[in-house]
PDB file of C-alpha atoms in Angstrom:
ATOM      1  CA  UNK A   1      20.268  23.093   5.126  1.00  0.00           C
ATOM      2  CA  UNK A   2      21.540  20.305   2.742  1.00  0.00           C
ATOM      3  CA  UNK A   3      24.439  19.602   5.595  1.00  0.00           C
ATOM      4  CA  UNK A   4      22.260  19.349   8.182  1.00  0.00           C
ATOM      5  CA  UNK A   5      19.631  16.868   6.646  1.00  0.00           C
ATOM      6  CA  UNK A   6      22.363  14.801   5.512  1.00  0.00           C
ATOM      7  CA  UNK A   7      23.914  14.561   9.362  1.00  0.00           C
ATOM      8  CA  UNK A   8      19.800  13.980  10.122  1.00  0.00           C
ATOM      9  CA  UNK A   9      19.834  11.078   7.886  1.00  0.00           C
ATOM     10  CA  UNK A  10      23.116   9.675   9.006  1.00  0.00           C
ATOM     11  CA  UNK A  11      21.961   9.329  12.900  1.00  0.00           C
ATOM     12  CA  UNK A  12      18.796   8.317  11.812  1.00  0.00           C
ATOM     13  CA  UNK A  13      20.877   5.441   9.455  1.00  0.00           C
ATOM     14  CA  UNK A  14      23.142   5.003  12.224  1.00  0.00           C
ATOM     15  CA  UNK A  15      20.108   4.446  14.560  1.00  0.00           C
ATOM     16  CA  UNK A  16      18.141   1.720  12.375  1.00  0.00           C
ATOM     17  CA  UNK A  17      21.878  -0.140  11.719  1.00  0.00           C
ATOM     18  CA  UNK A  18      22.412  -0.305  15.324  1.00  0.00           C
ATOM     19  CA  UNK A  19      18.489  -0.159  17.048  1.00  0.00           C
ATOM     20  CA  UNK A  20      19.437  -2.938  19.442  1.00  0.00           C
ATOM     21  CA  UNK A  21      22.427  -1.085  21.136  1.00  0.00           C
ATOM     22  CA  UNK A  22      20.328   1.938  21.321  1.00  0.00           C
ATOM     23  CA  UNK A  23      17.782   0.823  22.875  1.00  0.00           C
ATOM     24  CA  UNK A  24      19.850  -0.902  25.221  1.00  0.00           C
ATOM     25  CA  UNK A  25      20.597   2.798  26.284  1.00  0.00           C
ATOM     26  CA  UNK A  26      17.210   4.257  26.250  1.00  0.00           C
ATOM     27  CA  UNK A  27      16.237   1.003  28.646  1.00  0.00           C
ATOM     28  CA  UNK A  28      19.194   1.920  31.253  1.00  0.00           C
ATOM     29  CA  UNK A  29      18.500   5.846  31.003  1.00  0.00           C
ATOM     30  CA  UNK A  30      14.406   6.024  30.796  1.00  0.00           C
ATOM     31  CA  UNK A  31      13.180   2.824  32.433  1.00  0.00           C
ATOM     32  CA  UNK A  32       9.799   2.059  32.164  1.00  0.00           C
ATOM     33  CA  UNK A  33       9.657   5.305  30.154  1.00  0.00           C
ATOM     34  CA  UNK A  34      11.018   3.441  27.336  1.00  0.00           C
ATOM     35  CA  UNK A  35       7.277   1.906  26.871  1.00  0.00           C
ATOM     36  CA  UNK A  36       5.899   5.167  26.457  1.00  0.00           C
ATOM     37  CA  UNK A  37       8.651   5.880  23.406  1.00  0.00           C
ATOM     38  CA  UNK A  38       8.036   2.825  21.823  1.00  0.00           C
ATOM     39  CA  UNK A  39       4.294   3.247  21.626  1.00  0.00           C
ATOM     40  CA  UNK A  40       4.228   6.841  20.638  1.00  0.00           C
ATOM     41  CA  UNK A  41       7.199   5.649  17.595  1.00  0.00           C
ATOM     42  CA  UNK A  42       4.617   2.743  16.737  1.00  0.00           C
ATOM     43  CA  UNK A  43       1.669   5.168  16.873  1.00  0.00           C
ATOM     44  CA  UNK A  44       3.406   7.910  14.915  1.00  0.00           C
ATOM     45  CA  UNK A  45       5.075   5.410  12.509  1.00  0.00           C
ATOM     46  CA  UNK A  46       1.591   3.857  11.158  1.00  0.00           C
ATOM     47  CA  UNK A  47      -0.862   6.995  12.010  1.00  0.00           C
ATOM     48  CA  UNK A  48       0.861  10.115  10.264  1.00  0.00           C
ATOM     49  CA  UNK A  49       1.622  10.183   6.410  1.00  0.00           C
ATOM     50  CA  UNK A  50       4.403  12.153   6.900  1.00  0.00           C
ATOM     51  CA  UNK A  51       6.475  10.052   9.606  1.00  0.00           C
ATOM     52  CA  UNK A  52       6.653   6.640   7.605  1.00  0.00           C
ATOM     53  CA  UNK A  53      11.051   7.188   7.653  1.00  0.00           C
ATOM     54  CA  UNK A  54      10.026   5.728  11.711  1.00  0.00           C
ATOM     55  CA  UNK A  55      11.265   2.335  12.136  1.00  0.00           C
ATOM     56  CA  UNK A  56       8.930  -0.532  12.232  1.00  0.00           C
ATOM     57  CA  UNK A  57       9.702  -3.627  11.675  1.00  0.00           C
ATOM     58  CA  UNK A  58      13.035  -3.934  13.390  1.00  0.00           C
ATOM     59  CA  UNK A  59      11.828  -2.066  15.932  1.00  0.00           C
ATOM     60  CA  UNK A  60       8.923  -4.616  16.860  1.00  0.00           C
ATOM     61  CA  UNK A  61      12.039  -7.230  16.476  1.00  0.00           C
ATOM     62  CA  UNK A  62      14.765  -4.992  18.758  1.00  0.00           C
ATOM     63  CA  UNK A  63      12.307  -4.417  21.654  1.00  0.00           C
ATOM     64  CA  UNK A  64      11.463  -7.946  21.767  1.00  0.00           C
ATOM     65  CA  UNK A  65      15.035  -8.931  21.662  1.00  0.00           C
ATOM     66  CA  UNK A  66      15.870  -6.614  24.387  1.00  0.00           C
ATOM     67  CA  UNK A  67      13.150  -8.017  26.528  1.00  0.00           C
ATOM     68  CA  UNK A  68      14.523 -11.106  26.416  1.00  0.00           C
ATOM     69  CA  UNK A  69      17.690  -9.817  27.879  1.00  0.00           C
ATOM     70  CA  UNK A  70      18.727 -11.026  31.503  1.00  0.00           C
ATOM     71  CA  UNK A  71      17.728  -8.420  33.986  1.00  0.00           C
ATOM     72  CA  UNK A  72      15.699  -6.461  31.216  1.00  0.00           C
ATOM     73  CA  UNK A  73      13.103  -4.378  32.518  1.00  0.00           C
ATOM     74  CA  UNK A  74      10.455  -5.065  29.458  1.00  0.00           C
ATOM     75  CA  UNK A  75       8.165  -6.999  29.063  1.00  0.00           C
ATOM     76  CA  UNK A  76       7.730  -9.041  25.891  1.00  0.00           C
ATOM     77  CA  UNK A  77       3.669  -9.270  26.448  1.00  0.00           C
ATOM     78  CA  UNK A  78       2.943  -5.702  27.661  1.00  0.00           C
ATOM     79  CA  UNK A  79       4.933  -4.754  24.586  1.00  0.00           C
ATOM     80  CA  UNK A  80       2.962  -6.560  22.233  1.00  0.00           C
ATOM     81  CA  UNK A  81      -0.384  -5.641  23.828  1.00  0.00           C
ATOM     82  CA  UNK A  82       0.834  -1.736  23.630  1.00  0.00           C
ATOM     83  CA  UNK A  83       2.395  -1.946  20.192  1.00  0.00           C
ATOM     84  CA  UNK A  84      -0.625  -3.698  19.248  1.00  0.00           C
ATOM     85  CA  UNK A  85      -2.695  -0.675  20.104  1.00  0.00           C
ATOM     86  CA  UNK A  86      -0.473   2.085  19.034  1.00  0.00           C
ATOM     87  CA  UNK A  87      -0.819  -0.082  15.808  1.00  0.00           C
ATOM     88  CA  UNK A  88      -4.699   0.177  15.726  1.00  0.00           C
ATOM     89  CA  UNK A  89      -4.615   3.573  16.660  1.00  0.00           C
ATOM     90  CA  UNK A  90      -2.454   5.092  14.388  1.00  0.00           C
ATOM     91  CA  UNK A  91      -3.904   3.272  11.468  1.00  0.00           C
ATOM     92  CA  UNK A  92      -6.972   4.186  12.297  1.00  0.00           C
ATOM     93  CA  UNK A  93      -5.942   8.168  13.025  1.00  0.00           C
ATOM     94  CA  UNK A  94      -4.724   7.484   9.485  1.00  0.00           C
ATOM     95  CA  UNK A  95      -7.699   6.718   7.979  1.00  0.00           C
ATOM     96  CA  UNK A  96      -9.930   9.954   9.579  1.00  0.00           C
ATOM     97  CA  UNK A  97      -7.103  12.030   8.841  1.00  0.00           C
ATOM     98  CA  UNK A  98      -7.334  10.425   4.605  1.00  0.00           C
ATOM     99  CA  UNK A  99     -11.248  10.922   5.078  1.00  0.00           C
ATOM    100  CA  UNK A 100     -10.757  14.181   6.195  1.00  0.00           C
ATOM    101  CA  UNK A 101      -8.663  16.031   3.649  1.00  0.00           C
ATOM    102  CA  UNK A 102      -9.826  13.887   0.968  1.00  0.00           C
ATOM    103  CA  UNK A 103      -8.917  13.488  -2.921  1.00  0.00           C
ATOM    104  CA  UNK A 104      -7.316  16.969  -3.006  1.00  0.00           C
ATOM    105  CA  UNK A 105      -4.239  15.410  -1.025  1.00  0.00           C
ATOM    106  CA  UNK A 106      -3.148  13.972  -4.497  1.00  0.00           C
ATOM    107  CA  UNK A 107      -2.954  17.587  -5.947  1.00  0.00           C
ATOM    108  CA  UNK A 108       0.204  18.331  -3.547  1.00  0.00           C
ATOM    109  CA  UNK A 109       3.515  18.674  -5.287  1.00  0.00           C
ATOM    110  CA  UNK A 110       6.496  16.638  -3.754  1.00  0.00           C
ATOM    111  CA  UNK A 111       8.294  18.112  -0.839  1.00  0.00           C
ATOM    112  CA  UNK A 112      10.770  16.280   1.353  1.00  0.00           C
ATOM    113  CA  UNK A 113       8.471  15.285   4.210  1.00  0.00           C
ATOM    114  CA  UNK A 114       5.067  14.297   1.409  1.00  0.00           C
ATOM    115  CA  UNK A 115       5.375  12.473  -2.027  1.00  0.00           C
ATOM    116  CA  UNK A 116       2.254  11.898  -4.079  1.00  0.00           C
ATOM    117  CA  UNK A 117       4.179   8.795  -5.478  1.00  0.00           C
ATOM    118  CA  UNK A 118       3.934   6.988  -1.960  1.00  0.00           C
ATOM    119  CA  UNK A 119       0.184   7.346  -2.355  1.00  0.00           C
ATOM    120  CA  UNK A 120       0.132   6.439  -5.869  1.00  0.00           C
ATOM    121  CA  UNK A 121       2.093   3.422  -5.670  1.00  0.00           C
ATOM    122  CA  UNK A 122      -0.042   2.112  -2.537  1.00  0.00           C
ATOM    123  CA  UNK A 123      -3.241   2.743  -4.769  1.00  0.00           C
ATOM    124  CA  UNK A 124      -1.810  -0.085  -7.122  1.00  0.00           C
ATOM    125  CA  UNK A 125      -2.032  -2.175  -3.942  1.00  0.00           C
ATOM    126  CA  UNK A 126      -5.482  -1.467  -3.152  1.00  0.00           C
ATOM    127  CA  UNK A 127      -6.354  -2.196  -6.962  1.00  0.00           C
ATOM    128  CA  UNK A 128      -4.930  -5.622  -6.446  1.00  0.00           C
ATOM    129  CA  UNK A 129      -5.450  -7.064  -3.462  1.00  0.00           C
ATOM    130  CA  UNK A 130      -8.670  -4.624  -2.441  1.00  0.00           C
ATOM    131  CA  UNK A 131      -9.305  -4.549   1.288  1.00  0.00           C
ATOM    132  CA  UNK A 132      -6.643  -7.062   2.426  1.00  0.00           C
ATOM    133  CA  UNK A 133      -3.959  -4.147   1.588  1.00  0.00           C
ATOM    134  CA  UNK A 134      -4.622  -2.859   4.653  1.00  0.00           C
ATOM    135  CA  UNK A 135      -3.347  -6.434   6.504  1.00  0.00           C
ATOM    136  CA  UNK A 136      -0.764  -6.492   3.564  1.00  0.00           C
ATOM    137  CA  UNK A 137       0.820  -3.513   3.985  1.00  0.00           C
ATOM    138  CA  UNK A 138       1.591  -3.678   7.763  1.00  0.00           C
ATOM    139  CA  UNK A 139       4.620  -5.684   6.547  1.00  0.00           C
ATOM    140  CA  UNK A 140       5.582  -2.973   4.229  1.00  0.00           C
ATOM    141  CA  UNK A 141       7.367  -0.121   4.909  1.00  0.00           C
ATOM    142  CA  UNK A 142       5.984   3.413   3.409  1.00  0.00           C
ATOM    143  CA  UNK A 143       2.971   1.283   2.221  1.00  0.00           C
ATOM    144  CA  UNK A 144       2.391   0.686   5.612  1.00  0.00           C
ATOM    145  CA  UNK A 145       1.596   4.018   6.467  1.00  0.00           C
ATOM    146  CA  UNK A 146       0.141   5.171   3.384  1.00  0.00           C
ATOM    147  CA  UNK A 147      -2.368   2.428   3.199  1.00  0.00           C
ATOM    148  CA  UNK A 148      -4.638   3.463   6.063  1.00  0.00           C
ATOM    149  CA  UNK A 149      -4.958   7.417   4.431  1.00  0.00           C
ATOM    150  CA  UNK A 150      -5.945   5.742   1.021  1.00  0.00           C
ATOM    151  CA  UNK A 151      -8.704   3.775   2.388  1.00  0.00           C
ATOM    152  CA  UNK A 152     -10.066   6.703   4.221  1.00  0.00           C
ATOM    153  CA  UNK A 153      -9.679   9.034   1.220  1.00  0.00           C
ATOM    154  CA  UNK A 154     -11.183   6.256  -1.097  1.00  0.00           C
ATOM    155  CA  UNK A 155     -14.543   4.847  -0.594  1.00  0.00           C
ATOM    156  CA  UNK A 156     -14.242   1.920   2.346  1.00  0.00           C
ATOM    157  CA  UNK A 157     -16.359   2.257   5.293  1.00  0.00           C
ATOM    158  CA  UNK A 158     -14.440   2.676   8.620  1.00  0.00           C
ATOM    159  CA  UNK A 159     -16.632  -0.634   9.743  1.00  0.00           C
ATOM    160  CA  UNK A 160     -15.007  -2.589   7.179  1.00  0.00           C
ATOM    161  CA  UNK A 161     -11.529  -1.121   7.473  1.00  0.00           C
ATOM    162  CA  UNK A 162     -11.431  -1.487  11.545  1.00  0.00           C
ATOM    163  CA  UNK A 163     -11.630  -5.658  11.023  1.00  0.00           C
ATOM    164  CA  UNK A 164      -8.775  -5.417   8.547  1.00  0.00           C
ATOM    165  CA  UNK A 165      -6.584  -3.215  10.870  1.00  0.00           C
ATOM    166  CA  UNK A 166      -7.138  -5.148  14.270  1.00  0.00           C
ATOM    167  CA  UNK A 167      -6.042  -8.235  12.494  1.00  0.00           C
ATOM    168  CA  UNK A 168      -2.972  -7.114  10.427  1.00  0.00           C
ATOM    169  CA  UNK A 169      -1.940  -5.148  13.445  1.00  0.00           C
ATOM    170  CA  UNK A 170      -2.111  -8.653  15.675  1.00  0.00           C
ATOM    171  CA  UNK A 171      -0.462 -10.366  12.721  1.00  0.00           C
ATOM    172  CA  UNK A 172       2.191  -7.326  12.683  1.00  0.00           C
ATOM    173  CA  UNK A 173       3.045  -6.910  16.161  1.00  0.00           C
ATOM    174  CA  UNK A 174       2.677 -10.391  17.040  1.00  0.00           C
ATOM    175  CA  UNK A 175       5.087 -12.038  14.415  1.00  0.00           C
ATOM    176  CA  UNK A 176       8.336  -9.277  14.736  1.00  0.00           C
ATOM    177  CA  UNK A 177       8.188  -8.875  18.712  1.00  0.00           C
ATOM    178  CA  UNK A 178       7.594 -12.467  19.590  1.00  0.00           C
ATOM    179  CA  UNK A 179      10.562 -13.293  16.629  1.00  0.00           C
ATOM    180  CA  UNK A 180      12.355 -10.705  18.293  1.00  0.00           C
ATOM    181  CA  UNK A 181      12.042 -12.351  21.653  1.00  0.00           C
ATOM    182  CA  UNK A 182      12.543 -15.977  20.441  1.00  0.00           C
ATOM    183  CA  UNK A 183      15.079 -15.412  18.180  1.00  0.00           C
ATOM    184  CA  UNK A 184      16.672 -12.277  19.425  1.00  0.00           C
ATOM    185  CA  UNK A 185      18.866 -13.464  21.945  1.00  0.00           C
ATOM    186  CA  UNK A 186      20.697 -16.708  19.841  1.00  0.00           C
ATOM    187  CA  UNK A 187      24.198 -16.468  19.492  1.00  0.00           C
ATOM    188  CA  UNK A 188      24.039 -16.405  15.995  1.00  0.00           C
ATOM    189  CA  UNK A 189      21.798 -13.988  15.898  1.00  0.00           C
ATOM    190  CA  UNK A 190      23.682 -11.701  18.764  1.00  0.00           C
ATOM    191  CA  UNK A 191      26.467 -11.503  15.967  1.00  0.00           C
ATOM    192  CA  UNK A 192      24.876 -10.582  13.169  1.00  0.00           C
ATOM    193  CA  UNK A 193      22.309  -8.548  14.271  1.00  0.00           C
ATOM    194  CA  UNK A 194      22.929  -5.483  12.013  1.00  0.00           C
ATOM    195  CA  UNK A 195      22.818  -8.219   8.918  1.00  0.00           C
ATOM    196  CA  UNK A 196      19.550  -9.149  10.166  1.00  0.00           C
ATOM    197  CA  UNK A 197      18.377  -5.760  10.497  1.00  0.00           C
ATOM    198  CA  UNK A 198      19.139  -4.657   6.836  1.00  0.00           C
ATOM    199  CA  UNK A 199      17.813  -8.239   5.392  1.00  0.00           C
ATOM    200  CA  UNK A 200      14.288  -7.490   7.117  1.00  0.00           C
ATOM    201  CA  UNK A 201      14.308  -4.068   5.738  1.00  0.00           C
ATOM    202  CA  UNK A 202      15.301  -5.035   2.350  1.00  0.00           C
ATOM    203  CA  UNK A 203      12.574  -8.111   2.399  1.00  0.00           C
ATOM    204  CA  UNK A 204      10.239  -5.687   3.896  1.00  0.00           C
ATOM    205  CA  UNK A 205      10.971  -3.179   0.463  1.00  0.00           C
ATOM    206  CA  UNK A 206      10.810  -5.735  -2.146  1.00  0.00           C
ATOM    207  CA  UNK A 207       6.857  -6.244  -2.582  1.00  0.00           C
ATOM    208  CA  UNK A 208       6.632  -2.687  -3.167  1.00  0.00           C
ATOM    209  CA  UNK A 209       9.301  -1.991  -5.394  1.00  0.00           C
ATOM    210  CA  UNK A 210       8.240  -4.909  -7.484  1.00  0.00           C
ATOM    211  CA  UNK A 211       4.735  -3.766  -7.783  1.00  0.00           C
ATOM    212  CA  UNK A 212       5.928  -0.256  -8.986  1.00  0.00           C
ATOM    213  CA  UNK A 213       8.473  -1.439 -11.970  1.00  0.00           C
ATOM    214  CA  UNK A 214       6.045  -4.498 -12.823  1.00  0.00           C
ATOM    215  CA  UNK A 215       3.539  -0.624 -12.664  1.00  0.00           C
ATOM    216  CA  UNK A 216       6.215   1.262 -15.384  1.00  0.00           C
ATOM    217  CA  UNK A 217       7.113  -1.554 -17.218  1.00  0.00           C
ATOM    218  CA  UNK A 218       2.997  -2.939 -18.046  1.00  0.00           C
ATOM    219  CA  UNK A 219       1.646  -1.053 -21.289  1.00  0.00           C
ATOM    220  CA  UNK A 220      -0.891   2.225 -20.007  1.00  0.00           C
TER     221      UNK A 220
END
């Protein structure tokens, strides 16, 4: 069991590292197909509290790069208006599925697939920015998909939370696909990609993982 989560979670490194070639692949074997996988990866990535290990951010960046390709079958505005709404979907799935279950999701002990501490540490979020977390948080992995749940188990009203998720999902989608597409295709860029990859996942971590030791380290 150990083995085989541990081969799991070297594709799955392997995958991130290298999104841009693998894509590539998915484009020549699934054609326009390859639309329907990014959305439903988008949709799953932001609307299920157990899927937020999904790429997101270099994903958004990848597919845009790749559309900018010669001869590439995507489209860099169809992929930003159907990441946009896999976005607003799965956040808002998110927040029914939070209002749903309700406070007693914080009673669950840690298991491989749901940790308490994801939902703990985005509550510090919520205590400090309020409402704008959910806009926040689309540029932060884990956060990101914990964020919608929280506001539906806590006490926002969907009418407030909607505004908040249409416009960080525009701000989301818009910034990393269009970079992607801009950007992607430099030289320079071309030759580092994987660098570039790992330094928006590491930026992407940072906000988080400075909230939660400034969170240890502040008396109770």
């Amino acid at each position: 069991m150990d083995y085989s989560f541990t081969a799991l979670l070297s594709s799955f490194t392997d995958f991130i590292l290298h999104i841009d070639v693998h894509l590539q692949l998915l484009a020549a074997e699934y054609g326009y197909w390859l639309y329907g996988i990014l959305f439903v990866i988008i949709f799953s990535e932001t609307g299920f509290v157990v899927t937020p290990f999904l790429p997101g951010d270099s994903l958004l960046f990848a597919a845009g790069s790749l559309a900018a390709m010669k001869g590439s079958s995507l489209n860099p505005h169809l992929l930003f208006v159907l990441f946009f709404i896999a976005a607003v979907l799965g956040d808002t799935l998110n927040y029914h599925i939070g209002k749903g279950i309700g406070p007693k999701v914080f009673q669950y002990k840690k298991s491989r697939f749901f940790n308490p501490e994801h939902l703990a540490k985005t509550n510090l979020f919520f205590e400090k920015y309020g409402g704008k977390t959910i806009i926040i948080a689309r540029f932060i992995p884990i956060v990101r998909t914990f964020a919608p749940f929280v506001a539906g188990v806590g006490t926002m009203t969907y009418s407030r939370f909607i505004m908040f998720n249409i416009s960080g999902a525009a701000l989301w989608v818009g910034l990393f696909s269009y970079s992607g597409y801009f950007f992607g295709q430099l030289p320079l860029v071309q030759q580092n990609f994987k660098l570039l990859i790992m330094s928006i996942i590491v930026l992407s971590l940072m906000p988080p993982v400075i909230e939660y030791v400034k969170h240890r380290l502040s008396p109770k």
